[in-house]
Coordinates of C-alpha atoms in Angstrom, one line a residue:
M1 CA 10.8 89.9 35.4
P2 CA 8.2 92.5 34.5
P3 CA 4.8 92.2 36.2
T4 CA 2.4 89.8 34.5
K5 CA -0.4 91.5 32.6
K6 CA -3.9 90.3 32.2
I7 CA -4.6 89.3 28.6
G8 CA -7.9 90.9 29.2
H9 CA -10.2 88.0 28.6
I10 CA -12.5 86.4 31.1
I11 CA -14.6 83.7 29.5
T12 CA -17.8 82.9 31.4
F13 CA -19.7 79.8 30.7
C14 CA -23.3 79.6 31.9
L15 CA -24.5 76.1 31.4
L16 CA -28.2 75.6 31.3
A17 CA -30.1 72.5 32.1
Y18 CA -33.7 72.1 31.4
N19 CA -35.6 70.2 34.0
A20 CA -39.3 69.7 34.0
S21 CA -41.2 68.5 37.0
A22 CA -44.8 68.0 37.6
Q23 CA -46.9 66.8 40.5
Q24 CA -49.1 63.9 39.6
K25 CA -52.0 62.2 41.5
Y26 CA -52.6 58.6 41.0
V27 CA -55.8 56.6 41.6
T28 CA -54.7 53.9 44.0
D29 CA -58.2 52.8 45.0
T30 CA -59.8 51.6 41.8
N31 CA -63.1 51.0 43.6
S32 CA -63.4 54.8 44.3
F33 CA -63.9 55.4 40.6
S34 CA -67.0 53.8 39.2
G35 CA -65.9 54.1 35.5
Y36 CA -62.5 52.5 36.1
P37 CA -63.4 49.1 34.6
V38 CA -64.5 50.7 31.4
V39 CA -61.4 52.8 31.1
E40 CA -59.2 49.8 31.8
N41 CA -60.9 47.7 29.2
V42 CA -60.6 50.4 26.5
F43 CA -56.9 50.8 27.4
R44 CA -56.2 47.1 27.2
N45 CA -58.4 46.4 24.2
P46 CA -58.5 49.6 22.0
G47 CA -61.0 49.4 19.1
N48 CA -60.4 50.2 15.5
T49 CA -61.3 53.8 16.1
V50 CA -58.0 54.2 17.9
Q51 CA -55.4 54.7 15.2
T52 CA -51.9 53.8 16.4
S53 CA -49.4 54.8 13.7
V54 CA -45.7 54.2 13.1
Y55 CA -43.0 55.2 10.7
W56 CA -41.8 52.0 9.0
Y57 CA -38.3 52.6 7.8
W58 CA -36.9 50.3 5.0
I59 CA -33.2 51.0 5.6
S60 CA -30.5 50.8 3.0
G61 CA -32.3 48.2 0.9
N62 CA -32.3 45.6 3.7
I63 CA -35.8 44.3 3.0
S64 CA -37.4 41.0 1.9
K65 CA -41.0 39.7 1.3
E66 CA -40.7 37.4 4.4
G67 CA -39.4 40.3 6.5
V68 CA -42.2 42.7 5.7
V69 CA -44.8 40.1 6.3
K70 CA -43.4 39.4 9.8
D71 CA -43.2 43.1 10.5
L72 CA -46.8 43.6 9.7
E73 CA -47.9 40.6 11.7
S74 CA -46.0 41.9 14.7
M75 CA -47.6 45.4 14.2
K76 CA -51.1 43.8 14.2
K77 CA -50.2 41.8 17.4
A78 CA -49.1 45.1 19.1
G79 CA -52.2 46.9 18.1
I80 CA -50.6 49.0 15.4
N81 CA -53.1 49.6 12.5
R82 CA -51.3 52.3 10.4
A83 CA -47.7 52.4 9.0
F84 CA -45.9 54.9 6.8
I85 CA -43.1 53.3 4.7
G86 CA -39.9 55.4 4.3
N87 CA -37.1 54.2 2.1
I88 CA -34.0 55.5 4.0
E89 CA -30.3 55.3 3.3
Q90 CA -28.1 55.2 6.4
S91 CA -24.3 55.4 6.1
D92 CA -23.6 53.2 9.1
V93 CA -25.8 50.4 7.8
A94 CA -24.5 48.0 5.2
Q95 CA -26.2 48.3 1.8
G96 CA -28.7 45.5 1.2
K97 CA -29.5 43.8 -2.1
V98 CA -32.8 45.3 -2.9
M99 CA -32.4 48.6 -4.7
F100 CA -35.2 51.2 -4.7
L101 CA -37.7 50.8 -7.6
S102 CA -36.0 47.6 -8.8
D103 CA -38.2 44.6 -9.7
E104 CA -37.3 43.0 -6.4
W105 CA -38.4 46.2 -4.6
W106 CA -41.8 46.1 -6.3
D107 CA -42.2 42.5 -5.3
V108 CA -41.5 43.3 -1.6
M109 CA -43.9 46.3 -1.9
H110 CA -46.6 44.2 -3.3
A111 CA -46.2 41.6 -0.5
A112 CA -46.4 44.4 2.1
L113 CA -49.6 46.0 0.6
K114 CA -51.3 42.6 0.2
T115 CA -50.5 41.6 3.8
A116 CA -51.5 45.0 5.2
T117 CA -54.9 44.7 3.4
K118 CA -55.4 41.2 4.8
L119 CA -54.6 42.4 8.4
N120 CA -56.6 45.7 8.0
I121 CA -53.5 47.9 8.4
D122 CA -53.4 51.2 6.5
V123 CA -50.2 51.8 4.7
G124 CA -48.8 55.1 3.5
I125 CA -45.6 55.6 1.5
F126 CA -43.2 58.6 1.6
N127 CA -43.3 60.5 -1.7
S128 CA -39.6 60.0 -2.3
P129 CA -36.7 58.2 -0.6
G130 CA -34.5 59.9 2.0
W131 CA -35.0 61.5 5.4
S132 CA -36.1 64.7 3.7
Q133 CA -38.3 62.8 1.2
S134 CA -36.4 64.4 -1.7
G135 CA -34.1 61.6 -2.9
G136 CA -34.3 58.9 -5.5
P137 CA -32.3 57.2 -8.3
W138 CA -33.4 60.0 -10.6
I139 CA -31.4 62.6 -8.5
K140 CA -27.9 63.0 -10.0
Q141 CA -25.0 63.6 -7.6
S142 CA -24.8 67.2 -8.8
Q143 CA -28.4 67.7 -7.8
S144 CA -28.2 66.1 -4.3
M145 CA -28.3 68.0 -1.1
R146 CA -25.1 69.5 0.0
Y147 CA -23.4 71.6 2.7
L148 CA -20.9 74.4 2.6
T149 CA -17.3 73.6 3.6
S150 CA -14.0 75.3 3.0
S151 CA -10.2 75.1 2.8
E152 CA -7.7 77.8 3.5
T153 CA -4.4 78.6 1.7
S154 CA -1.9 81.4 2.7
V155 CA 0.0 83.2 0.0
Q156 CA 2.4 86.2 -0.2
G157 CA 0.6 89.2 -1.8
G158 CA 1.9 91.8 -4.1
K159 CA 2.5 89.6 -7.1
K160 CA 0.7 87.3 -9.6
I161 CA 0.8 83.6 -8.7
T162 CA -0.7 80.4 -10.0
I163 CA -1.4 77.7 -7.4
K164 CA -3.7 74.7 -6.9
L165 CA -6.0 75.3 -3.9
A166 CA -6.5 72.5 -1.4
K167 CA -9.6 70.4 -1.7
P168 CA -12.0 70.5 1.3
N169 CA -12.9 66.9 0.4
E170 CA -12.9 64.6 -2.6
K171 CA -16.4 65.4 -3.8
F172 CA -17.1 69.1 -3.9
Q173 CA -18.3 71.9 -6.2
D174 CA -16.6 75.3 -6.2
V175 CA -18.8 78.1 -4.9
S176 CA -16.3 81.0 -4.7
V177 CA -12.7 82.0 -3.9
I178 CA -12.3 84.8 -1.4
A179 CA -9.0 86.6 -0.9
F180 CA -8.4 89.1 1.9
P181 CA -5.4 90.7 3.5
V182 CA -4.4 89.6 7.0
P183 CA -2.3 91.3 9.7
K184 CA 1.2 90.0 10.4
D185 CA 0.1 88.4 13.6
Y186 CA -2.9 86.6 12.0
Y187 CA -1.6 83.2 12.8
T188 CA -0.4 84.1 16.2
N189 CA -2.2 82.0 18.9
I190 CA -2.4 82.9 22.5
A191 CA -1.3 79.4 23.4
S192 CA 2.2 80.3 22.2
Y193 CA 2.3 83.1 24.8
N194 CA 2.4 80.5 27.6
P195 CA -0.8 81.7 29.2
V196 CA -1.6 81.2 32.8
I197 CA -5.2 80.0 33.2
T198 CA -7.1 80.2 36.5
S199 CA -10.8 79.6 37.3
N200 CA -13.2 80.3 40.1
S201 CA -14.3 76.7 40.2
I202 CA -12.2 74.5 37.8
Q203 CA -8.8 73.3 38.9
K204 CA -8.5 69.8 37.5
N205 CA -6.9 69.6 34.0
I206 CA -7.5 73.3 33.4
Q207 CA -4.5 73.6 31.1
A208 CA -6.3 71.3 28.6
L209 CA -8.4 74.4 27.7
M210 CA -5.5 75.6 25.5
D211 CA -3.3 72.6 24.8
K212 CA -4.1 72.5 21.1
D213 CA -5.4 68.9 21.5
T214 CA -9.1 68.5 20.8
A215 CA -9.1 65.0 22.3
T216 CA -8.7 66.5 25.8
E217 CA -11.4 68.3 27.6
V218 CA -12.4 70.5 30.6
S219 CA -15.6 69.4 32.3
I220 CA -18.0 72.0 33.6
A221 CA -20.9 71.2 35.9
L222 CA -24.5 71.8 34.9
D223 CA -26.3 74.9 36.1
S224 CA -23.0 76.6 37.0
V225 CA -21.3 79.9 36.2
V226 CA -17.6 79.4 35.5
N227 CA -14.9 82.1 35.0
F228 CA -11.7 81.5 33.1
D229 CA -9.0 84.2 33.7
I230 CA -6.3 84.1 31.1
K231 CA -3.0 85.9 31.7
T232 CA 0.2 86.4 29.6
E233 CA 3.5 88.1 30.2
K234 CA 3.2 90.4 27.2
D235 CA 0.5 92.1 25.3
F236 CA -1.7 90.0 23.0
T237 CA -4.2 91.2 20.5
A238 CA -7.3 88.9 20.1
R239 CA -9.6 89.1 17.1
S240 CA -11.4 85.8 17.5
I241 CA -11.9 82.8 19.7
L242 CA -12.3 79.2 18.6
I243 CA -14.1 76.8 21.0
Y244 CA -14.1 73.1 20.4
P245 CA -17.0 71.4 22.3
S246 CA -16.5 68.0 23.7
H247 CA -18.5 65.3 22.0
R248 CA -21.4 65.6 24.3
P249 CA -24.5 67.9 24.3
I250 CA -24.0 71.4 25.5
I251 CA -25.9 74.7 25.7
A252 CA -23.9 77.5 27.1
T253 CA -23.9 81.3 27.2
I254 CA -20.4 82.7 26.9
K255 CA -19.3 86.2 27.8
V256 CA -15.9 87.4 26.6
Q257 CA -14.5 90.3 28.7
A258 CA -11.5 92.5 28.4
S259 CA -9.6 94.4 31.1
D260 CA -8.1 97.9 30.9
G261 CA -6.1 97.1 34.0
H262 CA -8.8 98.3 36.3
T263 CA -12.2 97.0 35.2
F264 CA -13.6 94.3 32.9
K265 CA -15.9 95.2 30.0
T266 CA -17.9 92.7 28.0
I267 CA -16.9 92.8 24.4
K268 CA -18.9 89.8 23.1
E269 CA -21.7 87.5 24.3
I270 CA -22.8 84.4 22.4
T271 CA -24.8 81.3 23.0
I272 CA -23.4 77.9 22.0
D273 CA -26.0 75.2 21.2
R274 CA -24.6 71.8 20.4
S275 CA -27.5 69.9 22.1
N276 CA -28.6 67.9 19.1
S277 CA -26.0 65.5 17.6
A278 CA -28.2 64.3 14.7
L279 CA -26.4 64.6 11.4
N280 CA -29.4 66.1 9.7
V281 CA -29.0 69.1 12.0
G282 CA -25.4 69.6 10.9
F283 CA -22.7 67.5 9.2
D284 CA -20.4 68.1 12.1
P285 CA -22.6 68.0 15.2
Y286 CA -19.8 69.1 17.5
G287 CA -18.0 71.4 15.2
R288 CA -15.9 74.3 16.5
V289 CA -17.5 77.5 17.4
A290 CA -15.9 80.7 16.0
I291 CA -16.4 83.9 17.9
S292 CA -15.3 87.1 16.1
L293 CA -14.1 90.0 18.3
P294 CA -13.2 93.6 17.7
A295 CA -9.4 93.7 17.8
T296 CA -8.7 93.9 21.5
S297 CA -5.3 94.1 23.2
S298 CA -4.4 93.7 26.8
K299 CA -3.4 96.8 28.8

């Protein structure tokens, strides 16, 4: 058997954890501070000059006159004297019966404003429905907010063909069709080369790194520097790396290095930030990360 060659890629993950600490001093002897009773009284009984405000989300039409009255009474009891109404649609909440700007909705709004006036609570209203305040029944589907997605189809070049391209999803609008030539090994994956993966600190389940199963994962400790050394028995040319983050927050700096047989040279450095899983940040919070590389072969 010929000697095993290094594929020339060491991937280094530098996981960052942000910790904040502060030293605090507490007043344990209240008698040592003459103004303490005044401070305590203002804290426990804030006056009307202290404005405590909240966002008051009416979610997916699940509202009623009785419900908004009880909400406002609870706000008053808790010392809240200002609320901003936002009509929000949330996909994981069942749709209620009260549609935005319907007669029933106006009845609920009137009950809310009347009760708020009685309780001396200021009420503001978002200018339009939606998290971005840019929705409403007057917005047609073709005018709604959208995101870019794609589908991919492989064809044999050198001739005229007519095909039906795959849909990225059921509701979409064509933006463009891009055709480009690919090398013969375009669909070759290093996983098919039976790579041997070693690490300076990871031993458990390390083969899950390249098992083509996104349900498995390799856990990396916070505040650590981890090297993954990938070896194959024959040359492999890499042009990109796809990384599928586990479904948990991550911030990591990744260095991709290639070996010429003697030394390693960094060919790419990138930071992955999947620390915010909110859908308004991205429609796929833990989507794969694609790292493009200059065509690099092992030596």
